[in-house]
Amino acid sequence: FFVADEAFPLKKYLMKPYPRAALTDEQRICNFRLTLGRKTVECAFGMLRSKFRIFDGPIGCSEKVVKPIVASACVLHNYIRKSEGVAYKPSLPKLKGSDENVCHRIVDKNLKTAKA
């Protein structure tokens, strides 16, 4: 499955949040979890994009070649973090500059909405 936001049409292979009108508690929690997952992936990809310029635009290769490129970038990213002494934490990344903690603010906002 792919996780998307409200802008995408619902498809069999695509998970997106429920429309916001009159949600049950279960639907609000589902929306929160889908949004959290999507934002986590967006933040992780943003980290890769900031290190590897190949992700600045479309990769002009076949899918067969793109998969190893992405996997290699992930391995290199993890190696760099480990060699710099940055331990893996199963949480959202802290970003540098004006985007610092943007992922955490998004999650905090969504958590408050899910509890409301």
mmCIF file of C-alpha atoms in Angstrom:
data_model
loop_
_atom_site.group_PDB
_atom_site.id
_atom_site.type_symbol
_atom_site.label_atom_id
_atom_site.label_comp_id
_atom_site.label_asym_id
_atom_site.label_seq_id
_atom_site.Cartn_x
_atom_site.Cartn_y
_atom_site.Cartn_z
ATOM 1 C CA PHE A 1 0.000 0.000 0.000
ATOM 2 C CA PHE A 2 0.907 3.642 -0.458
ATOM 3 C CA VAL A 3 -0.125 6.243 2.114
ATOM 4 C CA ALA A 4 -1.357 9.557 0.722
ATOM 5 C CA ASP A 5 -3.073 12.721 1.875
ATOM 6 C CA GLU A 6 -6.626 13.884 1.139
ATOM 7 C CA ALA A 7 -5.696 15.271 -2.296
ATOM 8 C CA PHE A 8 -5.354 11.816 -3.840
ATOM 9 C CA PRO A 9 -8.292 9.709 -5.059
ATOM 10 C CA LEU A 10 -8.991 6.517 -3.139
ATOM 11 C CA LYS A 11 -7.616 3.454 -4.933
ATOM 12 C CA LYS A 12 -7.222 -0.210 -3.934
ATOM 13 C CA TYR A 13 -3.469 0.280 -3.443
ATOM 14 C CA LEU A 14 -3.715 3.704 -1.741
ATOM 15 C CA MET A 15 -4.554 4.475 1.889
ATOM 16 C CA LYS A 16 -5.724 7.989 2.700
ATOM 17 C CA PRO A 17 -7.428 9.626 5.679
ATOM 18 C CA TYR A 18 -11.185 9.638 6.110
ATOM 19 C CA PRO A 19 -12.926 12.901 5.174
ATOM 20 C CA ARG A 20 -12.960 15.223 8.186
ATOM 21 C CA ALA A 21 -16.721 15.554 8.647
ATOM 22 C CA ALA A 22 -18.293 13.700 11.620
ATOM 23 C CA LEU A 23 -15.541 11.180 12.324
ATOM 24 C CA THR A 24 -15.823 8.399 14.865
ATOM 25 C CA ASP A 25 -13.024 7.943 17.400
ATOM 26 C CA GLU A 26 -11.719 4.973 15.409
ATOM 27 C CA GLN A 27 -11.639 7.028 12.197
ATOM 28 C CA ARG A 28 -9.836 9.918 13.929
ATOM 29 C CA ILE A 29 -7.237 7.500 15.303
ATOM 30 C CA CYS A 30 -6.858 5.893 11.866
ATOM 31 C CA ASN A 31 -6.390 9.344 10.305
ATOM 32 C CA PHE A 32 -3.782 10.214 12.922
ATOM 33 C CA ARG A 33 -1.825 7.016 12.318
ATOM 34 C CA LEU A 34 -1.942 7.364 8.534
ATOM 35 C CA THR A 35 -0.802 10.982 8.759
ATOM 36 C CA LEU A 36 1.973 10.071 11.196
ATOM 37 C CA GLY A 37 3.219 7.360 8.847
ATOM 38 C CA ARG A 38 3.093 9.657 5.823
ATOM 39 C CA LYS A 39 4.899 12.489 7.627
ATOM 40 C CA THR A 40 7.571 10.096 8.917
ATOM 41 C CA VAL A 41 8.271 8.900 5.366
ATOM 42 C CA GLU A 42 8.299 12.498 4.089
ATOM 43 C CA CYS A 43 10.817 13.498 6.768
ATOM 44 C CA ALA A 44 13.018 10.472 6.054
ATOM 45 C CA PHE A 45 12.981 11.222 2.337
ATOM 46 C CA GLY A 46 13.769 14.869 3.090
ATOM 47 C CA MET A 47 16.862 13.750 4.989
ATOM 48 C CA LEU A 48 17.978 11.616 2.026
ATOM 49 C CA ARG A 49 17.254 14.420 -0.409
ATOM 50 C CA SER A 50 19.331 16.876 1.603
ATOM 51 C CA LYS A 51 22.368 14.550 1.416
ATOM 52 C CA PHE A 52 22.048 13.063 -2.058
ATOM 53 C CA ARG A 53 21.402 15.392 -4.990
ATOM 54 C CA ILE A 54 20.122 12.553 -7.157
ATOM 55 C CA PHE A 55 16.788 12.939 -5.326
ATOM 56 C CA ASP A 56 16.384 16.624 -6.276
ATOM 57 C CA GLY A 57 14.359 15.680 -9.337
ATOM 58 C CA PRO A 58 13.145 12.707 -11.317
ATOM 59 C CA ILE A 59 15.700 9.913 -11.549
ATOM 60 C CA GLY A 60 16.147 9.170 -15.239
ATOM 61 C CA CYS A 61 16.522 5.418 -14.842
ATOM 62 C CA SER A 62 14.369 2.330 -15.025
ATOM 63 C CA GLU A 63 12.648 1.032 -11.893
ATOM 64 C CA LYS A 64 15.143 -1.846 -11.866
ATOM 65 C CA VAL A 65 17.995 0.676 -11.449
ATOM 66 C CA VAL A 66 16.156 3.111 -9.149
ATOM 67 C CA LYS A 67 15.549 0.514 -6.417
ATOM 68 C CA PRO A 68 19.291 -0.148 -5.818
ATOM 69 C CA ILE A 69 19.984 3.609 -5.942
ATOM 70 C CA VAL A 70 17.460 4.268 -3.170
ATOM 71 C CA ALA A 71 18.666 1.274 -1.145
ATOM 72 C CA SER A 72 22.297 2.393 -1.511
ATOM 73 C CA ALA A 73 21.428 5.923 -0.399
ATOM 74 C CA CYS A 74 19.693 4.518 2.696
ATOM 75 C CA VAL A 75 22.704 2.336 3.534
ATOM 76 C CA LEU A 76 25.116 5.254 3.049
ATOM 77 C CA HIS A 77 22.904 7.542 5.136
ATOM 78 C CA ASN A 78 22.843 5.013 7.996
ATOM 79 C CA TYR A 79 26.607 4.457 7.718
ATOM 80 C CA ILE A 80 27.274 8.209 7.871
ATOM 81 C CA ARG A 81 25.013 8.596 10.915
ATOM 82 C CA LYS A 82 26.717 5.674 12.657
ATOM 83 C CA SER A 83 30.237 6.904 11.841
ATOM 84 C CA GLU A 84 29.300 10.375 13.124
ATOM 85 C CA GLY A 85 28.111 8.817 16.369
ATOM 86 C CA VAL A 86 24.424 9.482 15.783
ATOM 87 C CA ALA A 87 22.551 6.570 17.306
ATOM 88 C CA TYR A 88 19.421 5.203 15.689
ATOM 89 C CA LYS A 89 16.291 6.317 17.482
ATOM 90 C CA PRO A 90 12.901 5.005 16.420
ATOM 91 C CA SER A 91 11.461 8.517 16.479
ATOM 92 C CA LEU A 92 11.147 11.464 14.163
ATOM 93 C CA PRO A 93 14.371 13.154 13.078
ATOM 94 C CA LYS A 94 15.492 16.580 14.222
ATOM 95 C CA LEU A 95 16.208 18.771 11.249
ATOM 96 C CA LYS A 96 18.729 21.603 11.071
ATOM 97 C CA GLY A 97 17.985 25.251 10.382
ATOM 98 C CA SER A 98 14.525 26.710 10.043
ATOM 99 C CA ASP A 99 13.004 23.233 9.691
ATOM 100 C CA GLU A 100 14.268 22.076 13.082
ATOM 101 C CA ASN A 101 11.685 19.902 14.812
ATOM 102 C CA VAL A 102 9.119 20.488 12.056
ATOM 103 C CA CYS A 103 8.268 16.793 12.098
ATOM 104 C CA HIS A 104 7.698 16.863 15.841
ATOM 105 C CA ARG A 105 5.385 19.886 15.559
ATOM 106 C CA ILE A 106 3.343 18.134 12.869
ATOM 107 C CA VAL A 107 2.980 15.006 15.003
ATOM 108 C CA ASP A 108 2.092 17.018 18.126
ATOM 109 C CA LYS A 109 -0.583 18.905 16.195
ATOM 110 C CA ASN A 110 -2.041 15.691 14.765
ATOM 111 C CA LEU A 111 -1.981 13.962 18.138
ATOM 112 C CA LYS A 112 -3.994 16.806 19.680
ATOM 113 C CA THR A 113 -6.473 16.600 16.796
ATOM 114 C CA ALA A 114 -6.786 12.823 17.182
ATOM 115 C CA LYS A 115 -7.518 13.155 20.903
ATOM 116 C CA ALA A 116 -10.105 15.930 20.405
#
